[in-house]
CSV table of C-alpha atoms in Angstrom, one decimal:
chain,number,residue,atom,x,y,z
A,1,MET,CA,-129.2,149.6,-6.4
A,2,ALA,CA,-127.6,146.6,-5.5
A,3,SER,CA,-123.9,146.5,-5.8
A,4,TYR,CA,-122.2,144.5,-9.2
A,5,ASN,CA,-120.6,141.5,-8.3
A,6,ARG,CA,-117.4,141.6,-11.2
A,7,ARG,CA,-117.2,138.9,-13.2
A,8,LEU,CA,-114.0,137.5,-14.4
A,9,LEU,CA,-114.6,138.6,-18.1
A,10,ASP,CA,-114.7,141.8,-16.9
A,11,GLU,CA,-110.8,143.0,-17.4
A,12,LYS,CA,-111.1,141.3,-20.9
A,13,ILE,CA,-114.3,143.7,-21.6
A,14,GLU,CA,-112.4,146.9,-20.4
A,15,LYS,CA,-108.8,146.0,-22.7
A,16,LYS,CA,-111.1,145.0,-25.6
A,17,LEU,CA,-113.7,148.4,-25.5
A,18,LYS,CA,-109.6,150.4,-25.9
A,19,SER,CA,-108.1,147.9,-28.2
A,20,THR,CA,-111.2,148.1,-30.9
A,21,GLY,CA,-114.4,149.6,-31.5
A,22,GLY,CA,-116.8,147.6,-29.5
A,23,ILE,CA,-117.5,144.4,-28.4
A,24,LEU,CA,-120.3,141.7,-29.0
A,25,LEU,CA,-121.0,139.9,-25.7
A,26,LYS,CA,-122.9,136.5,-26.4
A,27,GLY,CA,-124.1,134.2,-23.5
A,28,VAL,CA,-126.8,131.8,-23.4
A,29,ARG,CA,-130.3,134.3,-20.9
A,30,PHE,CA,-130.1,134.6,-17.7
A,31,CYS,CA,-126.0,134.6,-17.3
A,32,GLY,CA,-126.1,138.2,-16.7
A,33,LYS,CA,-125.1,140.0,-20.3
A,34,THR,CA,-127.2,142.3,-19.5
A,35,THR,CA,-126.1,143.5,-16.4
A,36,THR,CA,-122.2,143.3,-16.8
A,37,ALA,CA,-122.4,145.3,-20.3
A,38,MET,CA,-124.4,148.3,-18.2
A,39,HIS,CA,-121.6,148.0,-15.2
A,40,HIS,CA,-118.9,149.3,-18.7
A,41,ALA,CA,-121.9,151.1,-20.9
A,42,ALA,CA,-122.5,154.9,-20.2
A,43,SER,CA,-125.5,155.0,-22.3
A,44,SER,CA,-127.9,152.1,-23.6
A,45,VAL,CA,-131.0,151.1,-25.3
A,46,ARG,CA,-133.2,147.8,-25.0
A,47,PHE,CA,-134.2,146.1,-27.8
A,48,ASP,CA,-136.6,143.8,-26.0
A,49,GLU,CA,-138.4,146.9,-24.5
A,50,SER,CA,-140.7,147.4,-27.6
A,51,GLU,CA,-141.9,146.8,-31.0
A,52,LEU,CA,-141.4,150.8,-31.6
A,53,ILE,CA,-137.9,151.5,-30.5
A,54,ARG,CA,-137.1,148.1,-32.8
A,55,ASP,CA,-138.7,149.9,-35.8
A,56,GLN,CA,-136.9,152.6,-35.1
A,57,ALA,CA,-133.9,150.8,-35.7
A,58,THR,CA,-134.1,149.3,-38.8
A,59,LEU,CA,-135.6,152.1,-40.6
A,60,VAL,CA,-133.0,154.6,-38.9
A,61,PRO,CA,-130.7,152.8,-36.6
A,62,GLN,CA,-128.8,155.9,-36.1
A,63,ILE,CA,-131.7,157.3,-33.6
A,64,VAL,CA,-130.1,153.9,-31.6
A,65,LEU,CA,-126.1,154.9,-32.4
A,66,GLN,CA,-126.3,157.9,-31.2
A,67,GLY,CA,-125.8,158.5,-27.3
A,68,ASP,CA,-122.5,158.7,-24.8
A,69,THR,CA,-119.8,156.0,-25.3
A,70,PRO,CA,-119.6,152.9,-25.2
A,71,ARG,CA,-123.3,152.8,-26.1
A,72,LEU,CA,-124.7,149.3,-25.2
A,73,LEU,CA,-126.7,148.6,-28.0
A,74,ASP,CA,-128.8,145.4,-25.4
A,75,GLU,CA,-130.6,141.8,-27.6
A,76,TRP,CA,-129.3,143.0,-30.4
A,77,GLN,CA,-130.3,140.1,-32.8
A,78,LEU,CA,-134.2,141.1,-32.4
A,79,VAL,CA,-132.8,143.8,-34.8
A,80,PRO,CA,-130.3,141.6,-37.3
A,81,SER,CA,-129.7,145.3,-39.3
A,82,ILE,CA,-127.7,147.1,-36.8
A,83,TRP,CA,-125.2,144.4,-36.8
A,84,ASN,CA,-123.8,146.0,-39.9
A,85,ALA,CA,-124.7,149.8,-39.1
A,86,VAL,CA,-122.7,149.0,-36.3
A,87,ARG,CA,-119.7,148.0,-37.9
A,88,SER,CA,-120.2,151.0,-40.5
A,89,GLU,CA,-120.6,153.7,-37.3
A,90,ILE,CA,-117.1,152.4,-36.1
A,91,ASP,CA,-115.7,153.0,-39.7
A,92,ASN,CA,-117.2,156.4,-39.6
A,93,ARG,CA,-116.4,157.2,-36.0
A,94,SER,CA,-112.4,156.0,-35.9
A,95,ALA,CA,-112.4,155.8,-32.1
A,96,LYS,CA,-112.4,152.5,-29.9
A,97,GLY,CA,-115.0,151.3,-27.6
A,98,GLN,CA,-117.4,152.5,-29.1
A,99,PHE,CA,-120.4,150.1,-28.8
A,100,ILE,CA,-121.6,147.1,-26.4
A,101,LEU,CA,-123.6,144.7,-28.7
A,102,THR,CA,-125.8,142.4,-26.2
A,103,GLY,CA,-127.2,138.9,-26.9
A,104,SER,CA,-128.5,135.4,-26.3
A,105,ALA,CA,-128.8,134.1,-30.1
A,106,SER,CA,-125.7,133.2,-32.9
A,107,PRO,CA,-126.2,136.2,-35.5
A,108,SER,CA,-127.0,134.1,-38.9
A,109,ASP,CA,-124.0,133.4,-41.8
A,110,ASP,CA,-125.8,136.3,-43.9
A,111,ILE,CA,-126.4,138.4,-40.9
A,112,SER,CA,-123.0,138.7,-39.8
A,113,ALA,CA,-121.2,138.4,-43.6
A,114,HIS,CA,-119.3,141.6,-42.1
A,115,THR,CA,-118.0,140.0,-39.8
A,116,GLY,CA,-116.3,143.0,-37.5
A,117,ALA,CA,-113.2,141.7,-38.0
A,118,GLY,CA,-111.0,144.4,-36.4
A,119,ARG,CA,-114.0,146.8,-35.3
A,120,ILE,CA,-116.2,144.0,-32.9
A,121,ALA,CA,-114.4,142.0,-31.0
A,122,ARG,CA,-117.0,138.5,-29.7
A,123,LEU,CA,-116.6,137.7,-26.2
A,124,THR,CA,-118.0,134.9,-24.8
A,125,LEU,CA,-119.7,136.1,-21.1
A,126,ARG,CA,-120.8,131.8,-19.1
A,127,THR,CA,-122.5,131.4,-15.9
A,128,MET,CA,-120.8,132.2,-13.0
A,129,SER,CA,-118.4,129.8,-11.8
A,130,LEU,CA,-117.4,129.0,-7.9
A,131,ALA,CA,-114.6,132.2,-7.9
A,132,GLU,CA,-116.8,133.9,-8.8
A,133,SER,CA,-119.7,132.7,-6.6
A,134,ASN,CA,-117.0,133.2,-3.7
A,135,GLU,CA,-117.5,129.1,-2.9
A,136,SER,CA,-113.9,128.7,-4.0
A,137,ILE,CA,-111.6,129.8,-1.5
A,138,LYS,CA,-109.3,130.8,-4.1
A,139,ALA,CA,-106.0,129.0,-3.0
A,140,VAL,CA,-104.3,127.4,-6.6
A,141,ASN,CA,-103.7,129.7,-9.3
A,142,PHE,CA,-105.3,128.5,-12.4
A,143,ASN,CA,-102.3,130.1,-14.7
A,144,ASP,CA,-100.2,128.3,-11.9
A,145,LEU,CA,-100.8,125.2,-13.9
A,146,PHE,CA,-99.4,126.4,-16.6
A,147,VAL,CA,-96.0,126.8,-15.4
A,148,LYS,CA,-94.0,123.9,-15.3
A,149,ASP,CA,-93.1,122.3,-12.1
A,150,THR,CA,-95.3,124.9,-10.2
A,151,GLN,CA,-96.1,123.2,-6.8
A,152,ILE,CA,-99.3,124.4,-5.3
A,153,GLY,CA,-101.1,123.6,-2.1
A,154,GLY,CA,-104.7,124.6,-0.2
A,155,LEU,CA,-106.3,123.7,2.6
A,156,GLY,CA,-109.9,124.4,3.3
A,157,GLY,CA,-113.0,125.2,1.7
A,158,VAL,CA,-116.1,123.0,-0.1
A,159,GLU,CA,-116.6,119.9,1.8
A,160,ILE,CA,-118.3,117.3,-1.0
A,161,GLN,CA,-122.4,117.7,0.6
A,162,ASP,CA,-121.7,121.0,-0.8
A,163,TYR,CA,-121.1,120.4,-4.2
A,164,ALA,CA,-123.8,119.0,-4.2
A,165,GLY,CA,-125.9,122.2,-3.9
A,166,LEU,CA,-123.8,123.7,-6.0
A,167,ILE,CA,-124.3,121.1,-9.2
A,168,VAL,CA,-128.4,121.6,-8.0
A,169,ARG,CA,-128.1,125.4,-7.6
A,170,GLY,CA,-126.0,126.8,-10.7
A,171,GLY,CA,-124.0,130.0,-11.4
A,172,MET,CA,-126.7,131.7,-13.0
A,173,PRO,CA,-126.1,135.6,-10.9
A,174,ALA,CA,-129.7,136.3,-10.1
A,175,LEU,CA,-129.1,132.0,-8.5
A,176,VAL,CA,-126.5,132.0,-6.2
A,177,ARG,CA,-127.4,134.0,-3.0
A,178,GLU,CA,-130.4,131.8,-3.2
A,179,THR,CA,-130.8,126.9,-1.8
A,180,PRO,CA,-130.6,124.4,-4.3
A,181,GLU,CA,-133.9,124.1,-3.6
A,182,ILE,CA,-135.1,127.7,-4.6
A,183,ALA,CA,-132.9,128.3,-7.4
A,184,GLN,CA,-134.6,124.9,-8.7
A,185,GLU,CA,-137.9,125.9,-9.0
A,186,ALA,CA,-136.8,129.2,-11.5
A,187,MET,CA,-134.7,127.0,-13.7
A,188,ARG,CA,-137.7,124.1,-14.0
A,189,ASP,CA,-139.5,127.3,-15.1
A,190,TYR,CA,-136.1,128.3,-17.4
A,191,VAL,CA,-135.8,124.0,-18.6
A,192,GLU,CA,-139.4,125.0,-20.1
A,193,ASN,CA,-139.1,128.1,-21.6
A,194,ILE,CA,-136.1,126.9,-23.7
A,195,ALA,CA,-138.3,124.8,-24.9
A,196,TYR,CA,-141.4,126.6,-25.2
A,197,VAL,CA,-140.2,130.2,-25.9
A,198,ASP,CA,-136.3,130.1,-26.8
A,199,MET,CA,-136.2,128.1,-29.3
A,200,ARG,CA,-139.1,129.4,-31.3
A,201,THR,CA,-137.6,132.7,-31.6
A,202,LEU,CA,-135.0,130.7,-34.2
A,203,PRO,CA,-135.6,130.2,-37.9
A,204,SER,CA,-136.7,126.7,-38.1
A,205,PRO,CA,-137.9,126.5,-34.6
A,206,PRO,CA,-138.5,122.5,-33.4
A,207,THR,CA,-141.4,120.8,-31.8
A,208,SER,CA,-141.2,121.9,-28.2
A,209,GLU,CA,-142.3,118.7,-26.8
A,210,ARG,CA,-139.5,116.9,-28.8
A,211,VAL,CA,-137.2,120.1,-27.5
A,212,ALA,CA,-138.1,119.0,-23.9
A,213,ALA,CA,-137.6,115.6,-24.6
A,214,LEU,CA,-133.8,116.2,-25.9
A,215,LEU,CA,-133.2,117.9,-22.8
A,216,ARG,CA,-134.6,115.1,-20.4
A,217,SER,CA,-132.2,112.8,-22.6
A,218,LEU,CA,-129.2,114.8,-22.7
A,219,SER,CA,-129.4,115.5,-18.8
A,220,ARG,CA,-129.3,112.0,-18.8
A,221,ASN,CA,-126.0,111.4,-20.6
A,222,ILE,CA,-124.1,114.5,-19.5
A,223,SER,CA,-120.3,114.6,-19.3
A,224,THR,CA,-120.6,111.2,-22.0
A,225,GLU,CA,-120.3,110.7,-25.2
A,226,ALA,CA,-123.0,109.5,-26.0
A,227,SER,CA,-124.3,108.7,-30.1
A,228,LEU,CA,-127.3,111.1,-31.5
A,229,GLU,CA,-128.9,107.7,-32.3
A,230,LYS,CA,-128.5,106.9,-28.4
A,231,LEU,CA,-130.2,110.5,-27.8
A,232,ALA,CA,-133.0,109.7,-30.2
A,233,ALA,CA,-133.7,106.2,-28.5
A,234,GLU,CA,-134.0,108.1,-25.1
A,235,THR,CA,-136.3,111.1,-25.9
A,236,GLY,CA,-139.4,108.8,-26.4
A,237,PHE,CA,-139.6,108.9,-30.4
A,238,SER,CA,-137.3,105.4,-30.9
A,239,ASP,CA,-141.0,103.7,-33.1
A,240,LYS,CA,-141.4,104.5,-36.5
A,241,SER,CA,-142.2,107.7,-35.4
A,242,ALA,CA,-138.4,108.0,-34.1
A,243,MET,CA,-136.2,111.7,-34.4
A,244,ALA,CA,-133.8,111.3,-37.3
A,245,THR,CA,-130.6,111.5,-36.6
A,246,SER,CA,-130.3,114.6,-38.5
A,247,THR,CA,-133.3,115.9,-37.0
A,248,VAL,CA,-131.5,115.0,-33.2
A,249,ARG,CA,-128.3,117.2,-34.7
A,250,LYS,CA,-130.4,120.4,-36.2
A,251,TYR,CA,-132.0,120.4,-32.7
A,252,LEU,CA,-128.5,120.0,-31.2
A,253,ASP,CA,-126.9,122.8,-33.4
A,254,GLN,CA,-130.1,125.1,-32.3
A,255,LEU,CA,-129.8,124.3,-28.4
A,256,SER,CA,-126.5,125.8,-29.3
A,257,GLU,CA,-126.6,128.6,-31.8
A,258,ILE,CA,-128.3,129.4,-28.4
A,259,PHE,CA,-125.4,128.9,-26.1
A,260,VAL,CA,-127.3,126.4,-24.0
A,261,LEU,CA,-125.4,123.3,-25.1
A,262,GLU,CA,-122.0,123.6,-25.3
A,263,GLU,CA,-120.3,120.7,-25.9
A,264,LEU,CA,-116.6,119.7,-25.5
A,265,PRO,CA,-114.9,119.1,-28.3
A,266,ALA,CA,-111.7,116.1,-29.0
A,267,TRP,CA,-108.5,117.1,-28.4
A,268,LYS,CA,-106.8,117.2,-32.7
A,269,THR,CA,-103.0,116.2,-31.1
A,270,HIS,CA,-100.1,113.7,-32.7
A,271,ILE,CA,-99.4,110.9,-30.7
A,272,ARG,CA,-96.4,108.0,-31.8
A,273,SER,CA,-98.3,104.9,-31.2
A,274,SER,CA,-100.4,103.2,-33.4
A,275,ILE,CA,-103.5,104.4,-31.3
A,276,GLN,CA,-106.0,106.4,-33.2
A,277,LEU,CA,-107.4,108.9,-31.4
A,278,ARG,CA,-111.7,109.4,-31.4
A,279,VAL,CA,-113.0,112.9,-31.9
A,280,LYS,CA,-116.7,112.6,-30.9
A,281,PRO,CA,-118.0,115.3,-28.5
A,282,LYS,CA,-118.8,115.0,-24.4
A,283,TRP,CA,-122.3,115.9,-23.9
A,284,HIS,CA,-122.2,119.8,-21.5
A,285,PHE,CA,-124.8,122.5,-20.7
A,286,VAL,CA,-123.4,126.1,-19.5
A,287,ASP,CA,-124.4,125.1,-16.2
A,288,THR,CA,-125.1,122.4,-14.5
A,289,SER,CA,-128.9,123.5,-12.9
A,290,ILE,CA,-129.7,123.0,-16.0
A,291,ALA,CA,-129.8,119.3,-16.5
A,292,THR,CA,-130.2,119.1,-13.0
A,293,ALA,CA,-133.6,120.7,-13.2
A,294,ALA,CA,-134.4,118.6,-16.8
A,295,LEU,CA,-134.2,116.1,-14.6
A,296,ARG,CA,-135.6,117.2,-11.6
A,297,ILE,CA,-132.4,116.4,-8.8
A,298,LEU,CA,-131.6,117.8,-6.0
A,299,PRO,CA,-128.6,117.6,-3.7
A,300,GLY,CA,-129.5,114.0,-2.1
A,301,GLY,CA,-130.2,112.0,-4.9
A,302,LEU,CA,-126.7,113.0,-6.2
A,303,LEU,CA,-125.3,111.8,-3.5
A,304,ASN,CA,-127.5,108.8,-3.1
A,305,ASP,CA,-126.0,107.5,-6.7
A,306,PHE,CA,-122.4,108.2,-6.5
A,307,ASP,CA,-121.7,108.0,-9.9
A,308,VAL,CA,-124.4,109.6,-11.7
A,309,PHE,CA,-122.8,112.8,-8.9
A,310,GLY,CA,-119.5,112.4,-10.5
A,311,LEU,CA,-120.8,113.0,-14.5
A,312,PHE,CA,-122.4,116.2,-12.8
A,313,PHE,CA,-119.7,117.2,-10.7
A,314,GLU,CA,-118.3,116.8,-13.6
A,315,SER,CA,-119.7,119.1,-16.1
A,316,MET,CA,-119.4,121.5,-13.5
A,317,ALA,CA,-115.7,122.0,-13.0
A,318,ILE,CA,-115.8,121.4,-17.4
A,319,ARG,CA,-117.7,124.9,-16.4
A,320,ASP,CA,-115.2,126.2,-13.8
A,321,LEU,CA,-112.1,125.3,-16.8
A,322,ARG,CA,-113.3,127.0,-19.6
A,323,ILE,CA,-113.9,130.0,-18.0
A,324,TYR,CA,-110.8,130.1,-16.7
A,325,ALA,CA,-109.3,129.0,-20.4
A,326,ASP,CA,-110.9,131.8,-21.2
A,327,MET,CA,-108.9,134.7,-19.1
A,328,LEU,CA,-105.6,132.8,-21.1
A,329,ASP,CA,-107.7,133.0,-24.0
A,330,GLY,CA,-107.3,129.2,-24.1
A,331,LYS,CA,-109.7,126.2,-25.1
A,332,VAL,CA,-110.6,123.7,-24.1
A,333,TYR,CA,-111.4,119.7,-25.4
A,334,HIS,CA,-111.4,116.5,-24.1
A,335,TYR,CA,-109.0,113.1,-24.9
A,336,ARG,CA,-109.9,109.6,-25.9
A,337,ASP,CA,-108.3,107.2,-28.0
A,338,SER,CA,-108.9,103.5,-29.5
A,339,THR,CA,-107.8,101.5,-26.4
A,340,GLY,CA,-110.0,103.1,-24.7
A,341,LEU,CA,-107.8,105.5,-22.6
A,342,GLU,CA,-110.2,108.8,-21.6
A,343,ILE,CA,-108.6,112.6,-20.0
A,344,ASP,CA,-111.8,114.5,-19.4
A,345,ALA,CA,-109.8,117.9,-20.1
A,346,ILE,CA,-107.7,119.4,-21.8
A,347,VAL,CA,-106.9,123.2,-22.0
A,348,GLU,CA,-104.3,124.1,-24.7
A,349,LEU,CA,-103.2,128.1,-24.9
A,350,PRO,CA,-102.3,129.9,-27.8
A,351,ASN,CA,-99.4,129.3,-27.2
A,352,GLU,CA,-99.4,125.7,-27.8
A,353,THR,CA,-98.6,124.5,-24.3
A,354,TRP,CA,-101.2,123.2,-22.4
A,355,ALA,CA,-102.0,121.3,-19.1
A,356,ALA,CA,-104.0,117.8,-18.6
A,357,PHE,CA,-106.5,117.5,-16.2
A,358,GLU,CA,-108.7,115.1,-14.6
A,359,ILE,CA,-112.0,114.7,-12.8
A,360,LYS,CA,-112.8,112.4,-9.5
A,361,LEU,CA,-115.0,113.6,-6.9
A,362,GLY,CA,-111.7,112.5,-4.5
A,363,SER,CA,-111.1,108.9,-3.4
A,364,THR,CA,-107.3,108.5,-3.0
A,365,LYS,CA,-108.7,105.5,-5.1
A,366,SER,CA,-109.7,107.3,-8.0
A,367,ILE,CA,-106.9,110.1,-7.7
A,368,ASP,CA,-104.4,107.8,-8.1
A,369,GLU,CA,-105.7,105.6,-10.7
A,370,ALA,CA,-106.8,109.1,-12.4
A,371,ALA,CA,-102.6,110.1,-12.3
A,372,GLU,CA,-101.8,107.0,-14.0
A,373,ASN,CA,-104.3,107.6,-17.0
A,374,LEU,CA,-102.6,110.9,-16.7
A,375,LYS,CA,-99.2,109.6,-16.4
A,376,LYS,CA,-100.1,107.0,-20.0
A,377,MET,CA,-101.5,109.8,-22.0
A,378,LEU,CA,-98.4,111.3,-22.1
A,379,SER,CA,-96.6,108.8,-23.0
A,380,ARG,CA,-98.1,108.3,-26.1
A,381,LEU,CA,-97.4,112.0,-27.6
A,382,THR,CA,-95.4,112.6,-29.8
A,383,PRO,CA,-92.4,114.2,-27.9
A,384,GLU,CA,-92.4,117.5,-29.2
A,385,LYS,CA,-95.7,117.6,-27.6
A,386,ALA,CA,-96.0,115.9,-24.9
A,387,ALA,CA,-92.7,119.0,-23.7
A,388,GLN,CA,-95.3,121.7,-24.1
A,389,CYS,CA,-97.6,120.0,-21.2
A,390,THR,CA,-97.1,122.1,-18.2
A,391,SER,CA,-99.2,120.1,-15.5
A,392,LEU,CA,-101.2,116.6,-15.0
A,393,ASN,CA,-103.6,117.4,-12.2
A,394,VAL,CA,-106.5,115.6,-10.8
A,395,LEU,CA,-109.7,117.8,-10.1
A,396,ILE,CA,-111.8,116.8,-7.0
A,397,ALA,CA,-114.6,117.6,-5.1
A,398,GLY,CA,-112.5,117.6,-1.5
A,399,THR,CA,-111.0,120.3,0.0
A,400,SER,CA,-107.1,119.3,-0.1
A,401,SER,CA,-105.0,121.1,-3.0
A,402,TYR,CA,-101.6,119.5,-3.5
A,403,THR,CA,-98.5,118.3,-5.8
A,404,ARG,CA,-97.5,114.3,-5.3
A,405,LYS,CA,-94.5,113.0,-6.0
A,406,ASP,CA,-94.2,112.3,-9.1
A,407,GLY,CA,-95.6,115.6,-10.3
A,408,VAL,CA,-99.2,115.1,-10.9
A,409,ASN,CA,-101.1,118.2,-8.8
A,410,VAL,CA,-104.3,117.4,-7.3
A,411,VAL,CA,-106.6,120.0,-7.0
A,412,ALA,CA,-109.8,120.8,-5.3
A,413,LEU,CA,-112.4,122.1,-7.9
A,414,GLY,CA,-113.4,125.1,-4.9
A,415,HIS,CA,-109.5,126.5,-4.4
A,416,VAL,CA,-109.2,128.0,-8.2
A,417,PHE,CA,-109.3,131.6,-9.5
A,418,ALA,CA,-107.8,133.0,-12.4
A,419,ARG,CA,-107.2,136.2,-13.3
A,420,PRO,CA,-105.6,137.8,-17.5
A,421,MET,CA,-102.7,136.5,-17.7
A,422,SER,CA,-100.5,137.4,-20.7
A,423,LEU,CA,-98.3,135.2,-22.8
A,424,SER,CA,-95.2,135.6,-25.0
């Protein structure tokens, strides 16, 4: 049996199994949920193996709930009624760490009417960050960016041409040892399955050809706030037969339900001027390899167009920031106001402290401009909110990490790692 590549989420899984009756491990197909869950489970049943197992689980759920604990119920959403059976069984046993449920689709509201609050903890497993796939040299602890006045430093590691390959290869666990070209061959099939297989399992499934076109449109608009109208027009259905924006919105929601699309919401906070905040989300897939496969872009294509390269690098950085923020129970947002000032990422923790990130490929000019934008944004916040800022950071596709004289950190993405941290 192959050795297990430990994930950042493993420690949180272990803690949750000690504090709750069960956990729901959710995430996009192929991100490693079953492998990770099996690492923690003492017994398991897979609902995607046979119709007989699904029938048994529906008619007599106790059959599949019996076994050594924690017991893994893999792809539980194929038997929706098992949710309440698990919840009831946790109540009956009054014990911790009884079940691990994994799923590649979000349950509908009626299925999870009993939310499992206090019984089932929900965790999201994403694709692998650079720290998890061992591309990061782990010189900058993400946690330190939430401690004021921390000086950071690091040298070496992933170079800019390597980032292009990592964007194309992506972070699907089964592909992180493959070349970008081999990984993309697999991801092209994966993207086709999103449109022609995965989406067909949802209620009111959309037209496969239109989903495929929408995936390409989203890929062309990655890391942007493209409007629903623009996304619809770029699908090729912009004439009289064009999709209505309500239909585009429905398809986007369905892509989110299967964890393929993960919108980056706008930060909602208080500013002290008459300037207004904008609220449009930015478009990101859970992994950049989905977008590069949809557009058939290889590393050379990114290196020949640095504008496109920058947008894809931003999306990969957002993926990693989300994974690292999860270790601190943090959330990731973006900032944009009515003057056009934009900050690529705001990571806010439960105690309301926060850090800001501009994401750039790394030229000296772009770093200077990003640092000025970060300071300008900070000046527009209320004194109370500004005081909660722990660091301003420029995240780059470079090999050097350091703290500038003005206090802004320049951080190479390939230097970052994270670990769980208790917050006061």
